[in-house]
Every structure is written in structure tokens, then in C-alpha cells.
């Protein structure tokens, strides 16, 4: 491999769509509401265990609300992505950051996914499957039109990129 063909780890430049913050907040609230709701309902019907059920429900609710208020904004500040003619770059995580590079020659498939909440917020996730044991590279929180354009662009670039012989 020639020196100029080497793809190097570097910070990606693009932010996610700002609507991703609200999408993450709703996901956090839903994730919190289910166990809190179960504990609260059980506490309402099982009087002898009420204190033992409502206490943890209150703690979970407080932790969930704190996480909902704080984490999505932090994730938005940290998550980045970029696509060049050579590679897909993604940085995710909050406490444990993960930086991934997917060279174009290693890309096998490109998909877009829009779950119900993503559809409600007009967002999408682009999933890039590579010939890597680490698995797919996901770019979440993109505007759905940008995601469709990005998937098309990645498909065009990978079709024109010769495969990696190594």
C-alpha cells in the first residue's frame, strides 16, 4: 500500500441534526417511564410492598429525568461524522468515546433506518456495514433527506472504489 493510500484516524467535522437532541430525550424518557410505571403500578396494588416499590420508582424517575436533561446535549456535542472519497469517519460516545473509520474499499452495504420515533422527528440512521470484525458503523440523528442523499453518495463512491486486496 502506498503512503498516500493510508486512511488515518482524525476528528470528523459534521454534527448531527439538532432534532437528534429531542429524539434522544424522548427515548430516555420512554426508557425511564416503563420501569418507573411498572414499579408505581405494582406499589399501588401491593400495599405491603408499597414502600419497597415506590422508593426505587422515585430513584429511577429522578435518575432518568437527570439523564434526560443532561445526556442528549452532551451526546450532541460529542457525536460527529464525515464522509470523504476515501472513508467514513464517525465519533460517538460520551464517557467512552469510540472513533471509527470505514475505508470505502471495505464497505459492503449501506442502509438507512427510520424507526417510529425517528420518523416523528424527521430523522434517520445510516448504517454502513464493512468487512470488519467490529461490525457496522452507524450515523444516527441525521435529517432523513440528508441520510438518503448520504446513502446514495456512499453507494456511488463504493461502486467506483476498487476492493481492498489485503
Short mmCIF file of N, CA and C in Angstrom, two decimals:
data_model
loop_
_atom_site.label_atom_id
_atom_site.label_comp_id
_atom_site.label_asym_id
_atom_site.label_seq_id
_atom_site.Cartn_x
_atom_site.Cartn_y
_atom_site.Cartn_z
N UNK A 1 0.85 -1.19 0.00
CA UNK A 1 0.00 0.00 0.00
C UNK A 1 0.89 1.24 0.00
N UNK A 2 0.63 2.14 -0.86
CA UNK A 2 1.40 3.38 -0.93
C UNK A 2 1.06 4.28 0.24
N UNK A 3 1.97 5.17 0.61
CA UNK A 3 1.79 6.07 1.75
C UNK A 3 0.57 6.96 1.62
N UNK A 4 0.26 7.42 0.40
CA UNK A 4 -0.88 8.32 0.24
C UNK A 4 -2.22 7.58 0.31
N UNK A 5 -2.21 6.24 0.25
CA UNK A 5 -3.44 5.45 0.32
C UNK A 5 -3.87 5.15 1.75
N UNK A 6 -3.05 5.50 2.71
CA UNK A 6 -3.35 5.19 4.11
C UNK A 6 -4.43 6.14 4.62
N UNK A 7 -5.46 5.55 5.24
CA UNK A 7 -6.54 6.34 5.84
C UNK A 7 -6.21 6.50 7.31
N UNK A 8 -6.13 7.72 7.77
CA UNK A 8 -5.73 8.00 9.15
C UNK A 8 -6.92 8.43 10.01
N UNK A 9 -6.83 8.08 11.28
CA UNK A 9 -7.85 8.49 12.25
C UNK A 9 -7.75 9.99 12.47
N UNK A 10 -8.87 10.66 12.32
CA UNK A 10 -8.90 12.11 12.53
C UNK A 10 -10.30 12.49 12.96
N UNK A 11 -10.45 13.64 13.58
CA UNK A 11 -11.79 14.03 14.02
C UNK A 11 -12.72 14.33 12.85
N UNK A 12 -13.91 13.72 12.84
CA UNK A 12 -14.89 14.06 11.80
C UNK A 12 -15.42 15.47 12.02
N UNK A 13 -15.91 16.10 10.96
CA UNK A 13 -16.28 17.51 11.05
C UNK A 13 -17.77 17.79 11.20
N UNK A 14 -18.65 16.88 10.77
CA UNK A 14 -20.08 17.18 10.73
C UNK A 14 -20.80 16.83 12.03
N UNK A 15 -21.70 17.72 12.41
CA UNK A 15 -22.58 17.46 13.56
C UNK A 15 -23.82 16.73 13.08
N UNK A 16 -24.54 16.15 14.03
CA UNK A 16 -25.83 15.55 13.73
C UNK A 16 -26.87 16.65 13.61
N UNK A 17 -28.07 16.31 13.21
CA UNK A 17 -29.16 17.27 13.15
C UNK A 17 -29.55 17.66 14.57
N UNK A 18 -29.88 18.91 14.79
CA UNK A 18 -30.24 19.38 16.13
C UNK A 18 -31.48 18.68 16.69
N UNK A 19 -32.35 18.17 15.81
CA UNK A 19 -33.54 17.44 16.29
C UNK A 19 -33.17 16.14 17.00
N UNK A 20 -31.93 15.68 16.82
CA UNK A 20 -31.49 14.46 17.48
C UNK A 20 -31.52 14.61 19.00
N UNK A 21 -31.29 15.82 19.50
CA UNK A 21 -31.31 16.05 20.96
C UNK A 21 -32.70 15.74 21.51
N UNK A 22 -33.73 16.25 20.87
CA UNK A 22 -35.10 15.99 21.33
C UNK A 22 -35.45 14.51 21.14
N UNK A 23 -35.02 13.92 20.05
CA UNK A 23 -35.26 12.49 19.80
C UNK A 23 -34.63 11.65 20.92
N UNK A 24 -33.38 11.95 21.30
CA UNK A 24 -32.74 11.23 22.39
C UNK A 24 -33.46 11.47 23.71
N UNK A 25 -33.93 12.70 23.93
CA UNK A 25 -34.65 12.98 25.18
C UNK A 25 -35.92 12.14 25.29
N UNK A 26 -36.67 12.06 24.20
CA UNK A 26 -37.89 11.25 24.22
C UNK A 26 -37.54 9.78 24.46
N UNK A 27 -36.48 9.28 23.83
CA UNK A 27 -36.06 7.90 24.05
C UNK A 27 -35.68 7.67 25.50
N UNK A 28 -34.96 8.61 26.10
CA UNK A 28 -34.58 8.49 27.51
C UNK A 28 -35.82 8.47 28.41
N UNK A 29 -36.76 9.38 28.13
CA UNK A 29 -37.99 9.42 28.92
C UNK A 29 -38.78 8.12 28.81
N UNK A 30 -38.89 7.59 27.61
CA UNK A 30 -39.61 6.33 27.43
C UNK A 30 -38.90 5.17 28.14
N UNK A 31 -37.59 5.15 28.05
CA UNK A 31 -36.81 4.11 28.72
C UNK A 31 -36.97 4.20 30.23
N UNK A 32 -37.11 5.39 30.75
CA UNK A 32 -37.31 5.58 32.19
C UNK A 32 -38.75 5.30 32.59
N UNK A 33 -39.69 5.72 31.77
CA UNK A 33 -41.11 5.61 32.12
C UNK A 33 -41.58 4.18 32.29
N UNK A 34 -41.06 3.26 31.51
CA UNK A 34 -41.54 1.88 31.58
C UNK A 34 -41.24 1.24 32.94
N UNK A 35 -39.99 1.18 33.41
CA UNK A 35 -39.77 0.57 34.73
C UNK A 35 -40.38 1.36 35.88
N UNK A 36 -40.38 2.69 35.77
CA UNK A 36 -40.99 3.51 36.82
C UNK A 36 -42.49 3.23 36.87
N UNK A 37 -43.12 3.15 35.72
CA UNK A 37 -44.56 2.86 35.66
C UNK A 37 -44.89 1.50 36.24
N UNK A 38 -44.09 0.50 35.91
CA UNK A 38 -44.33 -0.85 36.44
C UNK A 38 -44.20 -0.85 37.96
N UNK A 39 -43.15 -0.25 38.47
CA UNK A 39 -42.96 -0.20 39.93
C UNK A 39 -44.08 0.58 40.61
N UNK A 40 -44.50 1.69 40.02
CA UNK A 40 -45.57 2.50 40.61
C UNK A 40 -46.89 1.75 40.62
N UNK A 41 -47.22 1.08 39.55
CA UNK A 41 -48.48 0.32 39.49
C UNK A 41 -48.45 -0.85 40.47
N UNK A 42 -47.34 -1.56 40.52
CA UNK A 42 -47.22 -2.65 41.49
C UNK A 42 -47.35 -2.13 42.92
N UNK A 43 -46.73 -1.00 43.19
CA UNK A 43 -46.83 -0.40 44.52
C UNK A 43 -48.25 0.00 44.86
N UNK A 44 -49.00 0.41 43.88
CA UNK A 44 -50.40 0.79 44.12
C UNK A 44 -51.25 -0.42 44.46
N UNK A 45 -50.92 -1.57 43.91
CA UNK A 45 -51.74 -2.77 44.12
C UNK A 45 -51.22 -3.69 45.22
N UNK A 46 -49.96 -3.60 45.56
CA UNK A 46 -49.39 -4.47 46.59
C UNK A 46 -49.02 -3.60 47.79
N UNK A 47 -49.99 -3.39 48.64
CA UNK A 47 -49.83 -2.46 49.76
C UNK A 47 -48.67 -2.81 50.68
N UNK A 48 -48.45 -4.10 51.06
CA UNK A 48 -47.33 -4.39 51.97
C UNK A 48 -45.95 -4.04 51.38
N UNK A 49 -45.83 -4.05 50.05
CA UNK A 49 -44.54 -3.77 49.42
C UNK A 49 -44.47 -2.36 48.84
N UNK A 50 -45.46 -1.54 49.15
CA UNK A 50 -45.55 -0.21 48.55
C UNK A 50 -44.26 0.60 48.73
N UNK A 51 -43.75 0.66 49.95
CA UNK A 51 -42.54 1.44 50.22
C UNK A 51 -41.36 0.89 49.43
N UNK A 52 -41.26 -0.44 49.34
CA UNK A 52 -40.15 -1.07 48.64
C UNK A 52 -40.26 -0.91 47.12
N UNK A 53 -41.43 -0.62 46.64
CA UNK A 53 -41.60 -0.43 45.21
C UNK A 53 -41.57 1.05 44.82
N UNK A 54 -42.20 1.89 45.61
CA UNK A 54 -42.24 3.31 45.26
C UNK A 54 -40.90 4.01 45.47
N UNK A 55 -40.13 3.53 46.45
CA UNK A 55 -38.79 4.11 46.68
C UNK A 55 -37.90 3.97 45.45
N UNK A 56 -37.72 2.73 44.97
CA UNK A 56 -36.92 2.57 43.76
C UNK A 56 -37.52 3.28 42.55
N UNK A 57 -38.86 3.35 42.48
CA UNK A 57 -39.51 4.07 41.37
C UNK A 57 -39.12 5.55 41.40
N UNK A 58 -39.09 6.12 42.59
CA UNK A 58 -38.72 7.53 42.72
C UNK A 58 -37.25 7.76 42.36
N UNK A 59 -36.39 6.84 42.80
CA UNK A 59 -34.96 6.96 42.48
C UNK A 59 -34.74 6.83 40.97
N UNK A 60 -35.40 5.84 40.35
CA UNK A 60 -35.28 5.67 38.90
C UNK A 60 -35.82 6.88 38.14
N UNK A 61 -36.94 7.43 38.62
CA UNK A 61 -37.52 8.61 37.96
C UNK A 61 -36.56 9.80 38.05
N UNK A 62 -35.97 10.01 39.22
CA UNK A 62 -35.04 11.12 39.39
C UNK A 62 -33.80 10.94 38.50
N UNK A 63 -33.24 9.70 38.50
CA UNK A 63 -32.07 9.43 37.67
C UNK A 63 -32.41 9.58 36.18
N UNK A 64 -33.58 9.08 35.79
CA UNK A 64 -33.99 9.19 34.39
C UNK A 64 -34.20 10.63 33.95
N UNK A 65 -34.80 11.43 34.81
CA UNK A 65 -35.01 12.84 34.48
C UNK A 65 -33.68 13.59 34.39
N UNK A 66 -32.77 13.28 35.31
CA UNK A 66 -31.45 13.92 35.27
C UNK A 66 -30.71 13.53 34.00
N UNK A 67 -30.75 12.24 33.66
CA UNK A 67 -30.11 11.78 32.43
C UNK A 67 -30.73 12.39 31.19
N UNK A 68 -32.05 12.51 31.21
CA UNK A 68 -32.76 13.10 30.07
C UNK A 68 -32.40 14.56 29.89
N UNK A 69 -32.21 15.26 30.98
CA UNK A 69 -31.87 16.68 30.90
C UNK A 69 -30.42 16.90 30.44
N UNK A 70 -29.52 16.01 30.83
CA UNK A 70 -28.10 16.23 30.63
C UNK A 70 -27.50 15.49 29.44
N UNK A 71 -27.75 14.18 29.33
CA UNK A 71 -27.04 13.34 28.36
C UNK A 71 -27.26 13.70 26.89
N UNK A 72 -28.49 13.93 26.42
CA UNK A 72 -28.65 14.21 24.99
C UNK A 72 -27.85 15.43 24.50
N UNK A 73 -27.78 16.47 25.31
CA UNK A 73 -26.99 17.64 24.92
C UNK A 73 -25.50 17.29 24.83
N UNK A 74 -25.05 16.49 25.76
CA UNK A 74 -23.66 16.06 25.76
C UNK A 74 -23.38 15.18 24.54
N UNK A 75 -24.27 14.22 24.27
CA UNK A 75 -24.10 13.36 23.10
C UNK A 75 -24.02 14.20 21.83
N UNK A 76 -24.86 15.22 21.74
CA UNK A 76 -24.87 16.07 20.55
C UNK A 76 -23.52 16.77 20.37
N UNK A 77 -22.92 17.21 21.47
CA UNK A 77 -21.63 17.89 21.40
C UNK A 77 -20.51 16.93 20.98
N UNK A 78 -20.62 15.65 21.31
CA UNK A 78 -19.56 14.69 21.06
C UNK A 78 -19.69 13.99 19.71
N UNK A 79 -20.89 13.60 19.32
CA UNK A 79 -21.08 12.81 18.10
C UNK A 79 -20.73 13.63 16.86
N UNK A 80 -19.92 13.03 16.01
CA UNK A 80 -19.52 13.66 14.75
C UNK A 80 -19.46 12.59 13.66
N UNK A 81 -19.56 13.04 12.43
CA UNK A 81 -19.44 12.13 11.29
C UNK A 81 -18.90 12.90 10.10
N UNK A 82 -18.32 12.15 9.17
CA UNK A 82 -17.84 12.74 7.92
C UNK A 82 -17.63 11.63 6.90
N UNK A 83 -17.90 11.96 5.65
CA UNK A 83 -17.66 11.03 4.54
C UNK A 83 -16.76 11.73 3.54
N UNK A 84 -15.67 11.07 3.20
CA UNK A 84 -14.78 11.57 2.15
C UNK A 84 -14.77 10.53 1.03
N UNK A 85 -14.01 10.77 -0.01
CA UNK A 85 -13.91 9.79 -1.08
C UNK A 85 -13.12 8.55 -0.64
N UNK A 86 -12.42 8.65 0.48
CA UNK A 86 -11.60 7.54 0.96
C UNK A 86 -12.24 6.74 2.09
N UNK A 87 -13.06 7.39 2.96
CA UNK A 87 -13.53 6.69 4.15
C UNK A 87 -14.75 7.37 4.78
N UNK A 88 -15.38 6.61 5.68
CA UNK A 88 -16.44 7.12 6.55
C UNK A 88 -15.83 7.26 7.94
N UNK A 89 -15.94 8.44 8.52
CA UNK A 89 -15.40 8.71 9.85
C UNK A 89 -16.57 8.96 10.80
N UNK A 90 -16.54 8.31 11.98
CA UNK A 90 -17.59 8.50 12.97
C UNK A 90 -16.96 8.55 14.36
N UNK A 91 -17.44 9.50 15.17
CA UNK A 91 -17.04 9.55 16.59
C UNK A 91 -18.31 9.56 17.40
N UNK A 92 -18.44 8.62 18.34
CA UNK A 92 -19.61 8.53 19.20
C UNK A 92 -19.17 8.34 20.65
N UNK A 93 -20.15 8.38 21.54
CA UNK A 93 -19.88 8.11 22.94
C UNK A 93 -19.86 9.37 23.77
N UNK A 94 -19.93 9.18 25.06
CA UNK A 94 -19.88 10.30 25.99
C UNK A 94 -18.67 10.09 26.90
N UNK A 95 -18.77 9.17 27.82
CA UNK A 95 -17.62 8.88 28.68
C UNK A 95 -16.60 8.02 27.94
N UNK A 96 -17.07 6.98 27.26
CA UNK A 96 -16.21 6.12 26.46
C UNK A 96 -16.43 6.47 25.00
N UNK A 97 -15.52 7.24 24.46
CA UNK A 97 -15.65 7.67 23.07
C UNK A 97 -15.10 6.59 22.14
N UNK A 98 -15.80 6.42 21.04
CA UNK A 98 -15.37 5.48 20.02
C UNK A 98 -15.20 6.23 18.71
N UNK A 99 -14.04 6.08 18.11
CA UNK A 99 -13.75 6.68 16.81
C UNK A 99 -13.64 5.52 15.84
N UNK A 100 -14.36 5.60 14.73
CA UNK A 100 -14.35 4.52 13.74
C UNK A 100 -14.04 5.10 12.36
N UNK A 101 -13.31 4.32 11.58
CA UNK A 101 -13.04 4.65 10.19
C UNK A 101 -13.48 3.45 9.37
N UNK A 102 -14.24 3.69 8.34
CA UNK A 102 -14.60 2.64 7.39
C UNK A 102 -14.07 3.01 6.03
N UNK A 103 -12.94 2.43 5.61
CA UNK A 103 -12.42 2.73 4.28
C UNK A 103 -13.43 2.32 3.21
N UNK A 104 -13.54 3.11 2.17
CA UNK A 104 -14.52 2.83 1.11
C UNK A 104 -14.32 1.44 0.50
N UNK A 105 -13.07 1.00 0.43
CA UNK A 105 -12.79 -0.31 -0.17
C UNK A 105 -13.29 -1.46 0.68
N UNK A 106 -13.65 -1.20 1.95
CA UNK A 106 -14.11 -2.25 2.86
C UNK A 106 -15.63 -2.23 3.07
N UNK A 107 -16.31 -1.25 2.50
CA UNK A 107 -17.76 -1.14 2.69
C UNK A 107 -18.47 -2.21 1.86
N UNK A 108 -19.40 -2.92 2.52
CA UNK A 108 -20.17 -3.97 1.86
C UNK A 108 -21.60 -3.52 1.56
N UNK A 109 -22.26 -2.91 2.53
CA UNK A 109 -23.63 -2.42 2.31
C UNK A 109 -23.83 -1.09 3.00
N UNK A 110 -24.81 -0.34 2.49
CA UNK A 110 -25.21 0.93 3.09
C UNK A 110 -26.73 0.89 3.22
N UNK A 111 -27.23 1.13 4.43
CA UNK A 111 -28.67 1.09 4.68
C UNK A 111 -29.09 2.36 5.41
N UNK A 112 -30.35 2.72 5.25
CA UNK A 112 -30.94 3.77 6.08
C UNK A 112 -32.07 3.13 6.87
N UNK A 113 -32.21 3.56 8.11
CA UNK A 113 -33.24 3.04 9.01
C UNK A 113 -33.98 4.22 9.61
N UNK A 114 -35.31 4.09 9.67
CA UNK A 114 -36.13 5.15 10.30
C UNK A 114 -37.17 4.48 11.18
N UNK A 115 -36.87 4.37 12.47
CA UNK A 115 -37.84 3.84 13.41
C UNK A 115 -38.98 4.81 13.60
N UNK A 116 -40.01 4.41 14.34
CA UNK A 116 -41.17 5.29 14.55
C UNK A 116 -40.83 6.65 15.14
N UNK A 117 -39.96 6.67 16.15
CA UNK A 117 -39.58 7.96 16.74
C UNK A 117 -38.74 8.78 15.78
N UNK A 118 -37.85 8.13 15.06
CA UNK A 118 -37.05 8.85 14.07
C UNK A 118 -37.96 9.47 13.01
N UNK A 119 -38.96 8.73 12.58
CA UNK A 119 -39.90 9.26 11.60
C UNK A 119 -40.63 10.49 12.15
N UNK A 120 -41.02 10.42 13.42
CA UNK A 120 -41.73 11.54 14.04
C UNK A 120 -40.86 12.80 14.07
N UNK A 121 -39.55 12.62 14.22
CA UNK A 121 -38.63 13.76 14.27
C UNK A 121 -37.95 14.03 12.92
N UNK A 122 -38.39 13.36 11.86
CA UNK A 122 -37.83 13.51 10.52
C UNK A 122 -36.32 13.24 10.50
N UNK A 123 -35.93 12.17 11.22
CA UNK A 123 -34.53 11.77 11.30
C UNK A 123 -34.36 10.37 10.71
N UNK A 124 -33.12 9.98 10.51
CA UNK A 124 -32.80 8.64 10.03
C UNK A 124 -31.41 8.26 10.50
N UNK A 125 -31.14 6.96 10.42
CA UNK A 125 -29.82 6.42 10.75
C UNK A 125 -29.25 5.78 9.49
N UNK A 126 -28.01 6.10 9.18
CA UNK A 126 -27.31 5.45 8.08
C UNK A 126 -26.40 4.39 8.70
N UNK A 127 -26.55 3.16 8.21
CA UNK A 127 -25.74 2.05 8.69
C UNK A 127 -24.82 1.59 7.57
N UNK A 128 -23.53 1.61 7.85
CA UNK A 128 -22.51 1.20 6.88
C UNK A 128 -21.91 -0.10 7.38
N UNK A 129 -22.15 -1.18 6.65
CA UNK A 129 -21.59 -2.47 7.01
C UNK A 129 -20.27 -2.65 6.27
N UNK A 130 -19.24 -2.97 7.05
CA UNK A 130 -17.91 -3.12 6.47
C UNK A 130 -17.41 -4.54 6.67
N UNK A 131 -16.32 -4.86 6.00
CA UNK A 131 -15.66 -6.14 6.17
C UNK A 131 -14.75 -6.03 7.40
N UNK A 132 -15.38 -5.86 8.55
CA UNK A 132 -14.64 -5.67 9.80
C UNK A 132 -15.28 -6.51 10.89
N UNK A 133 -14.47 -7.07 11.74
CA UNK A 133 -14.99 -7.84 12.87
C UNK A 133 -15.71 -6.95 13.88
N UNK A 134 -15.41 -5.67 13.86
CA UNK A 134 -16.04 -4.71 14.79
C UNK A 134 -17.50 -4.47 14.45
N UNK A 135 -17.88 -4.72 13.22
CA UNK A 135 -19.28 -4.57 12.83
C UNK A 135 -19.56 -3.28 12.10
N UNK A 136 -20.83 -2.94 12.10
CA UNK A 136 -21.31 -1.81 11.31
C UNK A 136 -20.96 -0.47 11.94
N UNK A 137 -20.93 0.54 11.08
CA UNK A 137 -20.74 1.92 11.52
C UNK A 137 -22.10 2.60 11.37
N UNK A 138 -22.58 3.21 12.45
CA UNK A 138 -23.89 3.84 12.44
C UNK A 138 -23.76 5.34 12.64
N UNK A 139 -24.46 6.08 11.76
CA UNK A 139 -24.54 7.52 11.92
C UNK A 139 -26.00 7.82 12.23
N UNK A 140 -26.30 8.05 13.50
CA UNK A 140 -27.67 8.30 13.95
C UNK A 140 -27.94 9.80 13.98
N UNK A 141 -29.21 10.16 13.94
CA UNK A 141 -29.60 11.55 14.14
C UNK A 141 -29.40 12.44 12.94
N UNK A 142 -29.45 11.87 11.74
CA UNK A 142 -29.34 12.67 10.53
C UNK A 142 -30.72 13.06 10.03
N UNK A 143 -30.84 14.23 9.42
CA UNK A 143 -32.07 14.59 8.75
C UNK A 143 -32.36 13.49 7.72
N UNK A 144 -33.63 13.07 7.60
CA UNK A 144 -33.95 11.92 6.75
C UNK A 144 -33.58 12.16 5.29
N UNK A 145 -33.69 13.39 4.81
CA UNK A 145 -33.30 13.66 3.41
C UNK A 145 -31.79 13.61 3.24
N UNK A 146 -31.06 14.14 4.21
CA UNK A 146 -29.59 14.07 4.17
C UNK A 146 -29.15 12.60 4.23
N UNK A 147 -29.82 11.80 5.06
CA UNK A 147 -29.47 10.39 5.18
C UNK A 147 -29.66 9.66 3.84
N UNK A 148 -30.75 9.95 3.15
CA UNK A 148 -30.99 9.32 1.85
C UNK A 148 -29.92 9.74 0.84
N UNK A 149 -29.58 11.03 0.83
CA UNK A 149 -28.54 11.52 -0.07
C UNK A 149 -27.18 10.90 0.27
N UNK A 150 -26.90 10.77 1.57
CA UNK A 150 -25.64 10.20 2.02
C UNK A 150 -25.53 8.73 1.61
N UNK A 151 -26.61 7.98 1.78
CA UNK A 151 -26.60 6.57 1.37
C UNK A 151 -26.36 6.45 -0.13
N UNK A 152 -26.98 7.31 -0.90
CA UNK A 152 -26.78 7.29 -2.35
C UNK A 152 -25.33 7.65 -2.70
N UNK A 153 -24.80 8.66 -2.02
CA UNK A 153 -23.41 9.07 -2.28
C UNK A 153 -22.43 7.95 -1.92
N UNK A 154 -22.65 7.33 -0.77
CA UNK A 154 -21.77 6.23 -0.35
C UNK A 154 -21.83 5.07 -1.34
N UNK A 155 -23.01 4.78 -1.82
CA UNK A 155 -23.16 3.70 -2.80
C UNK A 155 -22.39 4.03 -4.08
N UNK A 156 -22.51 5.27 -4.54
CA UNK A 156 -21.79 5.71 -5.73
C UNK A 156 -20.27 5.61 -5.53
N UNK A 157 -19.79 6.11 -4.38
CA UNK A 157 -18.35 6.11 -4.12
C UNK A 157 -17.82 4.68 -4.00
N UNK A 158 -18.53 3.82 -3.27
CA UNK A 158 -18.03 2.45 -3.09
C UNK A 158 -18.06 1.66 -4.40
N UNK A 159 -19.03 1.95 -5.23
CA UNK A 159 -19.10 1.27 -6.54
C UNK A 159 -17.88 1.64 -7.38
N UNK A 160 -17.41 2.88 -7.24
CA UNK A 160 -16.27 3.35 -8.03
C UNK A 160 -14.92 3.06 -7.37
N UNK A 161 -14.94 2.53 -6.13
CA UNK A 161 -13.71 2.27 -5.40
C UNK A 161 -13.27 0.81 -5.58
N UNK A 162 -12.04 0.58 -6.02
CA UNK A 162 -11.57 -0.80 -6.14
C UNK A 162 -11.49 -1.47 -4.77
N UNK A 163 -11.74 -2.77 -4.73
CA UNK A 163 -11.70 -3.53 -3.47
C UNK A 163 -10.32 -3.58 -2.88
N UNK A 164 -10.27 -3.82 -1.57
CA UNK A 164 -9.02 -3.92 -0.83
C UNK A 164 -8.49 -5.34 -0.99
N UNK A 165 -7.30 -5.48 -1.50
CA UNK A 165 -6.71 -6.80 -1.74
C UNK A 165 -6.07 -7.38 -0.49
N UNK A 166 -6.00 -6.64 0.60
CA UNK A 166 -5.33 -7.16 1.80
C UNK A 166 -6.26 -7.93 2.66
#
